[in-house]
Short mmCIF file of C-alpha atoms and ligand atoms in Angstrom, two decimals:
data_model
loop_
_atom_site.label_atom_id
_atom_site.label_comp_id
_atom_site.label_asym_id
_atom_site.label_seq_id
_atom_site.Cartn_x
_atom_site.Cartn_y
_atom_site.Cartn_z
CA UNK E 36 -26.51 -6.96 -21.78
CA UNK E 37 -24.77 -7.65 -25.10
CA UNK E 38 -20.87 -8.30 -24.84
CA UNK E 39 -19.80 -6.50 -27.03
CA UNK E 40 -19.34 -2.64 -27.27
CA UNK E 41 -19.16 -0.57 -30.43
CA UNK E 42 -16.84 2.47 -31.15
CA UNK E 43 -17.75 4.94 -34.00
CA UNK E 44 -15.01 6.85 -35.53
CA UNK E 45 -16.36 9.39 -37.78
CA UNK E 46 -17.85 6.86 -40.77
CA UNK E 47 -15.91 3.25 -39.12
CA UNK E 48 -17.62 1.30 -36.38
CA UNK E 49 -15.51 -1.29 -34.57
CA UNK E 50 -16.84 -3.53 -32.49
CA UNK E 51 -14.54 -4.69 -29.39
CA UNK E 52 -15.27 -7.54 -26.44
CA UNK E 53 -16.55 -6.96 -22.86
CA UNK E 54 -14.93 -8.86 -20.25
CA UNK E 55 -17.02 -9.80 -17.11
CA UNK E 56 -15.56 -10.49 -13.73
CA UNK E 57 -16.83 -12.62 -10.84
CA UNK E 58 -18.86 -9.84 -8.96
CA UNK E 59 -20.27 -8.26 -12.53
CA UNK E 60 -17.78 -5.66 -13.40
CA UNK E 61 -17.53 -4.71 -17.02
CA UNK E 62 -14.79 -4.11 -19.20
CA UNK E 63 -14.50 -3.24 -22.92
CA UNK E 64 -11.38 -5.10 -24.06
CA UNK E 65 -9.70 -2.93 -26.50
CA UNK E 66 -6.81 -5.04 -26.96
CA UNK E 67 -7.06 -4.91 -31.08
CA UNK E 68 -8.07 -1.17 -30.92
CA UNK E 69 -5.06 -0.10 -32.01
CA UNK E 70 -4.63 -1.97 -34.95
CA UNK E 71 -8.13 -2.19 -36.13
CA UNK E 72 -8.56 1.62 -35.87
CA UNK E 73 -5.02 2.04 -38.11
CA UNK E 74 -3.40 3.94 -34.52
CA UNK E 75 -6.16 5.12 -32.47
CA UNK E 76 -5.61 4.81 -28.78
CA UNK E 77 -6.97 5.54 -25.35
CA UNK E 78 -5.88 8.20 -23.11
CA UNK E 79 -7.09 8.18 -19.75
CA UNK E 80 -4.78 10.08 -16.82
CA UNK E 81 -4.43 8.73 -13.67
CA UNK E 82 -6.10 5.59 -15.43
CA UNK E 83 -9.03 6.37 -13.65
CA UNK E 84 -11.19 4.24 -16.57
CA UNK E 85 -8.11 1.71 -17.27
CA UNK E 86 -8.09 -1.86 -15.86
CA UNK E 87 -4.48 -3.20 -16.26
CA UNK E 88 -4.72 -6.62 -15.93
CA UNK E 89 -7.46 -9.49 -14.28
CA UNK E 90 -7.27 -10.35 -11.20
CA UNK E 91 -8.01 -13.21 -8.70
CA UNK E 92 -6.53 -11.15 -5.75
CA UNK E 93 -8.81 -8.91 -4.25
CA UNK E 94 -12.31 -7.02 -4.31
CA UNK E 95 -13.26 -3.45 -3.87
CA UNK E 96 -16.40 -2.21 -4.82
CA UNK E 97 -15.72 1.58 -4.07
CA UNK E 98 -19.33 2.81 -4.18
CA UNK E 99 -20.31 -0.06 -1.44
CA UNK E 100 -17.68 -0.08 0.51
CA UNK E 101 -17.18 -3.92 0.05
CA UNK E 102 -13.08 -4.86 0.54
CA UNK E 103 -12.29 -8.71 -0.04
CA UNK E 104 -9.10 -10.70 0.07
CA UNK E 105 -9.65 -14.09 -1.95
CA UNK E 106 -13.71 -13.76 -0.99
CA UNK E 107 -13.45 -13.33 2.62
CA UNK E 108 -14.77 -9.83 3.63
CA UNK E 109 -12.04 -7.29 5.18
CA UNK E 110 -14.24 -7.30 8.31
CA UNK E 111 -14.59 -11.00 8.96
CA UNK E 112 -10.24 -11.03 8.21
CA UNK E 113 -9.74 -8.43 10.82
CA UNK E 114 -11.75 -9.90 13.15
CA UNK E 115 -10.85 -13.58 13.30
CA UNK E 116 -7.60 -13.79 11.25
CA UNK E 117 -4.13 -13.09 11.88
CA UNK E 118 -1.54 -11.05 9.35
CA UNK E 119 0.29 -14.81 8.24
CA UNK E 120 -2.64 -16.35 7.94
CA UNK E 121 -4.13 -13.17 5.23
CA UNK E 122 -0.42 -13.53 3.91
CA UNK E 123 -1.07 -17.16 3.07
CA UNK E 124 -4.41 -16.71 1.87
CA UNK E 125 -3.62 -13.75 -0.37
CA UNK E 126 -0.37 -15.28 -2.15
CA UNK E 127 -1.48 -18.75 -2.58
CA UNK E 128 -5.44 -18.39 -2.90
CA UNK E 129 -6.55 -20.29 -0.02
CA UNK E 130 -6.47 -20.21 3.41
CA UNK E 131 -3.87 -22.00 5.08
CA UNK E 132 -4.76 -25.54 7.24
CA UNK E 133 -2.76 -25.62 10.45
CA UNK E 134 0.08 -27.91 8.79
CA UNK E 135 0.49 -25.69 6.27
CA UNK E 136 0.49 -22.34 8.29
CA UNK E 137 3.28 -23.96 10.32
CA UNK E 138 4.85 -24.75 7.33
CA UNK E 139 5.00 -21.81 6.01
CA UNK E 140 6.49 -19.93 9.23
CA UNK E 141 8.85 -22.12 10.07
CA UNK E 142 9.98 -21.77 6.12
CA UNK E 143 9.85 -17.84 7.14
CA UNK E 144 12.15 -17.94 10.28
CA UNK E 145 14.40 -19.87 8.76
CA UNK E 146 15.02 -17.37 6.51
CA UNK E 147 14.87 -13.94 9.07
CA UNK E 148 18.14 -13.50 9.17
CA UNK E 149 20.41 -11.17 6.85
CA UNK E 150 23.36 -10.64 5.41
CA UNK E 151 25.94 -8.68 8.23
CA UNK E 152 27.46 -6.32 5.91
CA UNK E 153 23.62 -4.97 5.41
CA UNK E 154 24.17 -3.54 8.46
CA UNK E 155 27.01 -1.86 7.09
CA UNK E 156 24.78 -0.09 4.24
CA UNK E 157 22.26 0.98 7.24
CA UNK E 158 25.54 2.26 9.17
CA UNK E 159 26.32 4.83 6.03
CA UNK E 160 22.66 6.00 6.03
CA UNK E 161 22.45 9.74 7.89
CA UNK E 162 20.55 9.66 11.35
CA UNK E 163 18.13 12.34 8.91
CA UNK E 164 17.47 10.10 6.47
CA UNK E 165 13.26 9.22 6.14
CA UNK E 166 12.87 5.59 6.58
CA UNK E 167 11.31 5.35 3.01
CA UNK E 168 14.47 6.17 1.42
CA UNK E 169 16.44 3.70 3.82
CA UNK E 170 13.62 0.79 3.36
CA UNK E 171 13.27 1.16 -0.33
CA UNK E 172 17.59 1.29 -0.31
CA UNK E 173 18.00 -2.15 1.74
CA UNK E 174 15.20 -3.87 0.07
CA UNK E 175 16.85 -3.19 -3.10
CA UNK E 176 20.36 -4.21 -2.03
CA UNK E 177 18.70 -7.75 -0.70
CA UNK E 178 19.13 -8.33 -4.69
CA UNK E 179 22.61 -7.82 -4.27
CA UNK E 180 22.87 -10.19 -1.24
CA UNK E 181 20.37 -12.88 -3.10
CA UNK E 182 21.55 -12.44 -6.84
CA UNK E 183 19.71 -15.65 -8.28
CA UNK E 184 16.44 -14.99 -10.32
CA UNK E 185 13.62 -16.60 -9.76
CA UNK E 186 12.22 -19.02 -12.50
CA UNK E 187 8.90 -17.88 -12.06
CA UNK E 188 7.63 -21.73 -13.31
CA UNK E 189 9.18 -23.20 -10.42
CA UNK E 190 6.75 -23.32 -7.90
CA UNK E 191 9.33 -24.49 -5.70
CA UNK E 192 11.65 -21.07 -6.65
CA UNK E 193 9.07 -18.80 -6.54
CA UNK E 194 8.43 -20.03 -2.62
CA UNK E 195 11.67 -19.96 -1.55
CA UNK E 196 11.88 -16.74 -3.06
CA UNK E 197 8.55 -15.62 -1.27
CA UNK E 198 9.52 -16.87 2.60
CA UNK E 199 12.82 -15.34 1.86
CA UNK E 200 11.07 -11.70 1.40
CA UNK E 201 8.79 -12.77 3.96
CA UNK E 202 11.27 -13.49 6.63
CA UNK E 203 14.00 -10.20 5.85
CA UNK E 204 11.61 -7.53 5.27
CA UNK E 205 10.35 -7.73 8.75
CA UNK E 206 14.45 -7.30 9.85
CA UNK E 207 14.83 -4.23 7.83
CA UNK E 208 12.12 -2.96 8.73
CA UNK E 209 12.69 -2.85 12.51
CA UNK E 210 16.36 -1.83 11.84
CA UNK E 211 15.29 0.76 9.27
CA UNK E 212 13.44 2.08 13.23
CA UNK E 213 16.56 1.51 15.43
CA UNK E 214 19.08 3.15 13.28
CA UNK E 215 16.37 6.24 13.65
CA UNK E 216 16.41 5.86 17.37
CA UNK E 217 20.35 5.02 17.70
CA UNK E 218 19.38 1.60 18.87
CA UNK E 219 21.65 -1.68 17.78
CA UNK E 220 20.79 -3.55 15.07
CA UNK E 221 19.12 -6.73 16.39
CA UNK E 222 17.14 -10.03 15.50
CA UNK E 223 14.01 -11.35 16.73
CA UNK E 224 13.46 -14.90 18.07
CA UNK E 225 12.27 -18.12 16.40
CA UNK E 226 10.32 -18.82 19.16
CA UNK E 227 7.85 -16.11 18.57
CA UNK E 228 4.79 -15.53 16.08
CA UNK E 229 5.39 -13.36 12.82
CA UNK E 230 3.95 -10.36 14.43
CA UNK E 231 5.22 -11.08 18.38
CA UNK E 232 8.79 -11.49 16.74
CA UNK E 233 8.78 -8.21 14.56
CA UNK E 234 7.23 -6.07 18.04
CA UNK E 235 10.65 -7.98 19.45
CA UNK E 236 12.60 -6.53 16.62
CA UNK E 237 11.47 -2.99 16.86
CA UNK E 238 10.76 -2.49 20.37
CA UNK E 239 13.30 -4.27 22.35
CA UNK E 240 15.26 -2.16 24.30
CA UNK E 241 19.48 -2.95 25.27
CA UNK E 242 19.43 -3.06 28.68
CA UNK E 243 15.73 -4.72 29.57
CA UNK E 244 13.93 -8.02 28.23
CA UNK E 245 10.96 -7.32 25.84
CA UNK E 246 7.67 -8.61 27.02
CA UNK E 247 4.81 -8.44 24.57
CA UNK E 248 2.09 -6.37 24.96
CA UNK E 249 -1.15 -8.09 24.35
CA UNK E 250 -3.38 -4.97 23.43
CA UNK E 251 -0.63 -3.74 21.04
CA UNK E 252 0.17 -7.09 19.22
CA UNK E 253 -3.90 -7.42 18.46
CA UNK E 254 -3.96 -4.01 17.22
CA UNK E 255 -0.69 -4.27 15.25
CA UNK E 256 -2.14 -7.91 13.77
CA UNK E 257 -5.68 -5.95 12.94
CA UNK E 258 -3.61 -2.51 10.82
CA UNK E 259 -1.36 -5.07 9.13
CA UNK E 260 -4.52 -7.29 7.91
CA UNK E 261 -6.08 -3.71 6.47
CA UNK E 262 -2.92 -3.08 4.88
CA UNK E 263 -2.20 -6.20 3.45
CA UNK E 264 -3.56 -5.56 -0.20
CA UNK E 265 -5.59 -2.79 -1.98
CA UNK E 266 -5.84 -4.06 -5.65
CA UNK E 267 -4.30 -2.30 -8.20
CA UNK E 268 -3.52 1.24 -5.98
CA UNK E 269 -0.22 3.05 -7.40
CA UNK E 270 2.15 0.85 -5.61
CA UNK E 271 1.03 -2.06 -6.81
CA UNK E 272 0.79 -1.15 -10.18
CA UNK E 273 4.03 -0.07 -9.40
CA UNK E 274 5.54 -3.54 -8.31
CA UNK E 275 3.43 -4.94 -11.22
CA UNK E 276 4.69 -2.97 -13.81
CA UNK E 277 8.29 -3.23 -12.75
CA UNK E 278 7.79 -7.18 -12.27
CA UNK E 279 6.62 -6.75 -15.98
CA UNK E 280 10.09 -6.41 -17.08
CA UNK E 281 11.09 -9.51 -15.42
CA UNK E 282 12.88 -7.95 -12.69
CA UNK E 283 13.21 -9.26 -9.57
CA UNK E 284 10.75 -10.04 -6.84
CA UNK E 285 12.72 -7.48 -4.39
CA UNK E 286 13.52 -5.26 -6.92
CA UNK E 287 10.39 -5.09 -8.05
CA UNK E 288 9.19 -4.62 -4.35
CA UNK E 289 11.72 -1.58 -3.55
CA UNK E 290 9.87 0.29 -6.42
CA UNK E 291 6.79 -0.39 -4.66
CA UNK E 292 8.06 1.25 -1.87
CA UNK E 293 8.96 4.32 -3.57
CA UNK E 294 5.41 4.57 -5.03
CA UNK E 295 4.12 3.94 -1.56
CA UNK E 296 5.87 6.58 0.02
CA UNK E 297 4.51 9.68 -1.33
CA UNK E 298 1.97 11.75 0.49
CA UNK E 299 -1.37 11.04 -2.32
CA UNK E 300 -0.84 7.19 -1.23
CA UNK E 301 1.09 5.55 1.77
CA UNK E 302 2.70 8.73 2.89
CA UNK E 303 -0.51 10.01 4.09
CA UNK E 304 -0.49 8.54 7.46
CA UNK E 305 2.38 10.66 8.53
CA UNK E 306 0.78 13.69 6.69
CA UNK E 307 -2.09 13.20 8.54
CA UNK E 308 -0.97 13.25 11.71
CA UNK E 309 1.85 15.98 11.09
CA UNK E 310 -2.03 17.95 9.93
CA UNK E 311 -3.48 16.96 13.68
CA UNK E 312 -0.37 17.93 15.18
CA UNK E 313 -0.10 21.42 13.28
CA UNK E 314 -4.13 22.01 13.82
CA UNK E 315 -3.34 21.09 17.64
CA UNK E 316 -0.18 24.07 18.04
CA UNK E 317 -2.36 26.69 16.21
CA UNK E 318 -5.44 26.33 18.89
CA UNK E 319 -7.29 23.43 17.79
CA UNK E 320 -9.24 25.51 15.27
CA UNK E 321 -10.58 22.75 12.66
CA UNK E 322 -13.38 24.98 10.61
CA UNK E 323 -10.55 27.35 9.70
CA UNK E 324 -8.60 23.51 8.26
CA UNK E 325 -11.64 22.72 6.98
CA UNK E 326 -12.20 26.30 5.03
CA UNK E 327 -8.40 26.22 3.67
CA UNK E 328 -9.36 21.92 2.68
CA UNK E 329 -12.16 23.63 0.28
CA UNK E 330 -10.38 26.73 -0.92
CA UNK E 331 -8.97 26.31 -4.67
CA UNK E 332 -6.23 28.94 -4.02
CA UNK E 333 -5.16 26.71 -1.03
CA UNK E 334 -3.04 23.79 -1.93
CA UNK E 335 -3.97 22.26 1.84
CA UNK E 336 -5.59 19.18 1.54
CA UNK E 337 -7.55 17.10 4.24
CA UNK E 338 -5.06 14.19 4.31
CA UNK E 339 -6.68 11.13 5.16
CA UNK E 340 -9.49 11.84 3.08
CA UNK E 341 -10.65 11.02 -0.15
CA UNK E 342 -10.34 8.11 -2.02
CA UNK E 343 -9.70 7.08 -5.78
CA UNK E 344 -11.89 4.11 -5.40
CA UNK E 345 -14.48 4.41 -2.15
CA UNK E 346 -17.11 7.08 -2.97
CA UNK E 347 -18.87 5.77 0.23
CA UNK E 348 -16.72 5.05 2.74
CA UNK E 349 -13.14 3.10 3.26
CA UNK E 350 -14.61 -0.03 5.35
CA UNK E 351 -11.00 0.25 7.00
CA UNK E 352 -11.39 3.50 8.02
CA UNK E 353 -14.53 2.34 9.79
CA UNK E 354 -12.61 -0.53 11.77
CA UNK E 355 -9.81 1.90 12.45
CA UNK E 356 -11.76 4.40 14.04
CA UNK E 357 -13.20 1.38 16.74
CA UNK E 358 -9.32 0.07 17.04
CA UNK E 359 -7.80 3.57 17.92
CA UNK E 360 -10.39 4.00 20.45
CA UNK E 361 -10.12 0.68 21.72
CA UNK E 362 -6.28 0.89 21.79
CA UNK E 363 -6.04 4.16 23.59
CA UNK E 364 -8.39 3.16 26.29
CA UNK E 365 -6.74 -0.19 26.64
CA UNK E 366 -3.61 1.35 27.44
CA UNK E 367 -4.56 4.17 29.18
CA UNK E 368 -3.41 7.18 26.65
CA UNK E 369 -5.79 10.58 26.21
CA UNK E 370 -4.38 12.06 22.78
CA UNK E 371 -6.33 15.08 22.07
CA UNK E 372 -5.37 14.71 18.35
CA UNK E 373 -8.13 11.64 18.52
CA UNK E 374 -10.59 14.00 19.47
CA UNK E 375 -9.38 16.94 16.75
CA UNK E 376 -9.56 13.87 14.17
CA UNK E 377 -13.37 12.85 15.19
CA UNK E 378 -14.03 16.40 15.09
CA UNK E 379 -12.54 17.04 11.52
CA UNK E 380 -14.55 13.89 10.57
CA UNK E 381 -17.80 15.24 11.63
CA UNK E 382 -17.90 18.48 9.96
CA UNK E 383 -16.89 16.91 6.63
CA UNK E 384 -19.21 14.74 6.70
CA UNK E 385 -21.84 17.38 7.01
CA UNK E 386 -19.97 19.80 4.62
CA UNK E 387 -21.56 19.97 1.23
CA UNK E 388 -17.80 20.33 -0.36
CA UNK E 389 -16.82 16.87 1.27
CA UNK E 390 -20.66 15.16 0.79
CA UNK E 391 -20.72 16.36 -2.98
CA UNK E 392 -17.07 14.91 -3.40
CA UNK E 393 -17.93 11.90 -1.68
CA UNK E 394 -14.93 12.42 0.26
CA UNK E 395 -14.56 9.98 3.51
CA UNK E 396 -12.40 9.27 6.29
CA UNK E 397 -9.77 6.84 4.11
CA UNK E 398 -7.26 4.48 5.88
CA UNK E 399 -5.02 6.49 6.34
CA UNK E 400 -7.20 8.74 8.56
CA UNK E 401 -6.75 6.71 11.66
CA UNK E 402 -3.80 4.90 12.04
CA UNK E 403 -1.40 7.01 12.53
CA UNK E 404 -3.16 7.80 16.25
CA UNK E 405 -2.56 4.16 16.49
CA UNK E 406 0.81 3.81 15.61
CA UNK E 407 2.19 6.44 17.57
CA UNK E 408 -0.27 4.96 20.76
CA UNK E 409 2.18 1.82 20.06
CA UNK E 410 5.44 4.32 20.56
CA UNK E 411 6.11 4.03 16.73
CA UNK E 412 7.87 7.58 15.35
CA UNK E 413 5.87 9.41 12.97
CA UNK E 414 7.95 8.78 9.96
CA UNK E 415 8.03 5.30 10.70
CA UNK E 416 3.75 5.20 9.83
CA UNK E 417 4.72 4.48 5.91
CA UNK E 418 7.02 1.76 6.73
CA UNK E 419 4.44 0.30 8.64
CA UNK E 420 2.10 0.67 5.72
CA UNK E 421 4.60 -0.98 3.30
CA UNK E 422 4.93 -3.97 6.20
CA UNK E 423 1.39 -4.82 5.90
CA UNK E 424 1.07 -4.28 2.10
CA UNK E 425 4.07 -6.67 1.62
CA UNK E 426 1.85 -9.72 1.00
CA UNK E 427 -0.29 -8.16 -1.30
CA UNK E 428 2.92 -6.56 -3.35
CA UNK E 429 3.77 -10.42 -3.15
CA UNK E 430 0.93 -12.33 -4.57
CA UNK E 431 0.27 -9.51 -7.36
CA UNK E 432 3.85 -9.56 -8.36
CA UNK E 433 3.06 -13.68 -8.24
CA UNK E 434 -0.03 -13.54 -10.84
CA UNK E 435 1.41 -11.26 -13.09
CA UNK E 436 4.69 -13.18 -13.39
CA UNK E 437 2.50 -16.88 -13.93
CA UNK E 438 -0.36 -15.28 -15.96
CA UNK E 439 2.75 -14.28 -18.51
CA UNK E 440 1.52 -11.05 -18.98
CA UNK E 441 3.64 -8.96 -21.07
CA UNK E 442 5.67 -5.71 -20.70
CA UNK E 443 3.53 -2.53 -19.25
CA UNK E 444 4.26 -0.20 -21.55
CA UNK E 445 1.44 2.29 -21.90
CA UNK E 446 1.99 4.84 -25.03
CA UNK E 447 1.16 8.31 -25.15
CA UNK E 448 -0.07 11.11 -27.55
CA UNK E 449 2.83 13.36 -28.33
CA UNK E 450 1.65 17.27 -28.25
CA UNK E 451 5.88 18.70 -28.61
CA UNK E 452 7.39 20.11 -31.23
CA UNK E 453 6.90 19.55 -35.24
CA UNK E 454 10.26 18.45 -37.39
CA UNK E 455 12.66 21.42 -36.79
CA UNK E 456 16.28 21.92 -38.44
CA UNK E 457 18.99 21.77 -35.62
CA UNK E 458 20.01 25.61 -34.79
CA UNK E 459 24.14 26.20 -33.80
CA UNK E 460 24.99 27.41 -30.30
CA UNK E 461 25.85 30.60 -31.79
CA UNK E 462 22.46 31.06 -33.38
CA UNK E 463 20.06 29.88 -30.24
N1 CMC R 759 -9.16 17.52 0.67
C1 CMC R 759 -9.81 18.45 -0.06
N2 CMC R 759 -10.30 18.24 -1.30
C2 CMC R 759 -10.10 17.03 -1.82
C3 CMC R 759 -9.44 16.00 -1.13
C4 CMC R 759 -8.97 16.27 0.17
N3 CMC R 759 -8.35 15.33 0.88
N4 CMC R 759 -9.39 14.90 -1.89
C5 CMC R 759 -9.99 15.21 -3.05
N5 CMC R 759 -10.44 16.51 -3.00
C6 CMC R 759 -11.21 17.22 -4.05
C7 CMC R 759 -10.33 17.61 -5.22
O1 CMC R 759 -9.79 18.90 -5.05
C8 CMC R 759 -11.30 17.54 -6.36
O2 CMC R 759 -12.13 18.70 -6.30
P1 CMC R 759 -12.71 19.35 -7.67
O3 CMC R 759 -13.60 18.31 -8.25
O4 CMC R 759 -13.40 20.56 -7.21
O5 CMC R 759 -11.50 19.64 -8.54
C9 CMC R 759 -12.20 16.34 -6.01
O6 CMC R 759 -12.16 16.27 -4.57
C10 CMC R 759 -11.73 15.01 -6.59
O7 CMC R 759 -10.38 14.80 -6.18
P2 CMC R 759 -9.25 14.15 -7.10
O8 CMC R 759 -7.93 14.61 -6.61
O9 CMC R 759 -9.59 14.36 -8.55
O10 CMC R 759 -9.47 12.62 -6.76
P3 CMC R 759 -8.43 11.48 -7.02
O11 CMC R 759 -9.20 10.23 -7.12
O12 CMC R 759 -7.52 11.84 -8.15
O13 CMC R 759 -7.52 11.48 -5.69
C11 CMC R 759 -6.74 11.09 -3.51
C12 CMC R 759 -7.69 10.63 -4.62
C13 CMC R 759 -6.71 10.01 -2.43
C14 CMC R 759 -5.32 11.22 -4.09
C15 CMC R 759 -7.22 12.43 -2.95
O14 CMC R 759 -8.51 12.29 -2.40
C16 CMC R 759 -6.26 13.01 -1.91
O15 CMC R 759 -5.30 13.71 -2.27
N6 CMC R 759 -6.49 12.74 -0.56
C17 CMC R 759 -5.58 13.17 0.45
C18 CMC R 759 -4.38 12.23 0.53
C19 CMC R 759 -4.72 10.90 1.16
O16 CMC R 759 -5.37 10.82 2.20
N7 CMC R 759 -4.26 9.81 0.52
C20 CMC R 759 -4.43 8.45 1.03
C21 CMC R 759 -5.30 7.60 0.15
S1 CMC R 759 -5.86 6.11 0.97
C22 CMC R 759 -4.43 5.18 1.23
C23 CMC R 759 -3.88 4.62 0.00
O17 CMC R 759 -4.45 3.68 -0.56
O18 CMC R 759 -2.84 5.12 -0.42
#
């Protein structure tokens, strides 16, 4: 293949670069386009042709079904690894040796605890309030609490900034829970592993000590690995973008969150099961889901399917679908929304609508019969996303900052208004 690519513009040719990646992909760089071409750009919604940056993070090849974190395969990570270890790995590129694990947890606990008067800011918070709102909220104010910026060419800044964001976002995520459930606001214990120590956090009860549950803690360890990073997905393009401005890690983060929250992305695990729930009340009657999924004058949409990037399938899905049944055997729970969900998956699959689509179970499909298997509340599902994804947020926040790249600020064609004289009040 030649590397270059030529553009003709009625009589001009340009010729731009093609970038290759690691596992083959091709991109035309069209960094100069704009100049050479005297103000022609690209426009490309949703950026569904649009690589924003190289990256060392993560690969997805979407019509395989391959998902990587720093080379090791998403299977062979869910299997043998646990969340801090992916953490490591993803953030600093390699993962860590046993010194350096322990390193990097102690680091962490010693830097789980938060400011008291946050609790103050989750106190003015209505009991109504979606956790989203109330994550995104206290991640922001951490800023407040931690006001110095991070010189990103510090390495020893940027760490301290990292096992800081490490160690609180676990906190306010399990108090972002209890306030929900009227529950005191309460730390975990230093003597525990990351994930043991944030079950502690959200589960433990007043009156009754918290003993971990095995089967849960695997599972928990296994949805936070699949969550952990994604490549560029909306949120973290989101965090990246932000991060582009040079603002802060956390602030940078708490737009992440925002991002993450909506329904088309991180949201959908709560959509999802609010669908299985509603399909459940009105008889269990999935064809007639399935008809209003395809009809154009319908705005219903199978959440939990489709993808932006898998036209095959979503390799998590697949390990999902083993967990949930695993978990719900394990500890002893029949949920006939499993069985709706298996049956939804079946007749999509064999639904010309859903084949020609190449629309699959995604992520988001699954989990949720997890989570609330673990006794998690259905609007906590996103938080639980953003929990996992937190890492991955991290170390693409990390290589945009040290690969300098500049401000994302993506233009547009304007399609308003022509020049117009100002018209008086009187005369509108
Ligand atoms: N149910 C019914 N039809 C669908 C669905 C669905 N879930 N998803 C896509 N389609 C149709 C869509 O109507 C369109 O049809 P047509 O070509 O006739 O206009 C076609 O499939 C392509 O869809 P699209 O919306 O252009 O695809 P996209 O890449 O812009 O959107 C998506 C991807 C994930 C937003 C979309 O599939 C969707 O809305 N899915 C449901 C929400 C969901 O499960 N989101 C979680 C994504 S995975 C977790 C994460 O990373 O956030």
């Amino acid at each position: 293949m030649s590397d270059t690519a030529r553009l003709q513009i009625g009589e001009n040719s340009y010729e731009f670069p093609l970038v290759k990646g690691t596992e083959n992909e091709v991109a035309i760089n069209i960094k100069t386009l704009r100049t050479a071409t005297n103000g022609v750009i690209t426009i490309d919604p949703g950026y569904k042709n649009t690589g924003s940056c190289e990256s060392a993070i993560t690969f997805l090849d979407g019509e395989k079904g391959i998902l990587r974190y720093r080379g090791y395969s998403i299977e062979e990570l869910a299997e043998k690894a646990d969340f801090l270890e992916v953490a490591f790995a993803l953030i600093f590129g390699e993962l860590p040796t046993k010194e350096q694990l322990e390193k990097f947890h102690k680091d962490i606990k010693s830097n789980s605890v938060v400011d008291d008067d946050i609790k103050k800011i989750v106190d003015a918070f209505p009991k109504s309030a979606h956790p989203m709102g109330i994550l995104s909220s206290l991640t922001s104010a951490l800023t407040a609490f931690n006001p110095s910026s991070v010189n990103v060419d510090s390495e020893e800044d940027m760490y301290n900034a990292i096992v800081k964001i490490m160690g609180k976002f676990p906190v306010l995520v399990a108090w972002t829970m209890r306030k929900k459930q009227g529950l005191p606001l309460n730390y975990g214990s230093k003597s525990l592993g990351y994930v043991e120590n944030i079950m502690k956090m959200m589960f433990e009860q007043p009156n009754e000590d918290y003993e971990i549950d095995t089967v849960v803690k695997d599972a928990l360890d296994k949805l936070l690995i699949l969550h952990a990073d994604h490549e560029q997905n909306c949120s973290t393009s989101t965090v990246r973008i932000a991060g582009s401005s040079h603002a802060g890690l956390f602030a940078s983060l708490s737009a992440g969150i925002s991002a993450l929250w909506g329904p088309l992305h991180g949201g959908a695990n709560q959509a999802v099961l609010e669908m299985l729930e509603a399909i459940k009340e009105d008889g269990g009657d999935t064809k007639k889901y399935m008809a209003k999924a395809k009809d154009k004058n319908d705005p219903f949409r199978l959440m939990g399917f489709g993808h932006r990037v898998y036209k095959n399938f979503d390799p998590r899905a697949k390990i999902i679908k083993v967990a949930a049944d695993e978990v719900l055997n394990n500890l002893g729970i029949q949920d006939p929304i499993l069985a709706i969900a298996k049956d939804l998956e079946q007749e999509a699959l064999n639904d010309p609508y859903f084949v020609e689509r190449k629309l699959y179970p995604n992520v988001d499909f699954y989990s949720g019969i997890i989570y609330r298997a673990m006794g998690i509340p259905v609007e906590m599902f996103t938080v639980m996303f953003a929990l996992g994804r937190l890492p991955g947020w991290i170390a693409q926040w990390k290589e945009m900052r040290l690969n300098h790249e500049p401000i994302g600020r993506p233009r547009q064609i304007y399609i308003g208004e022509n020049l117009r004289p100002f018209k008086s009040i009187e005369n509108r």
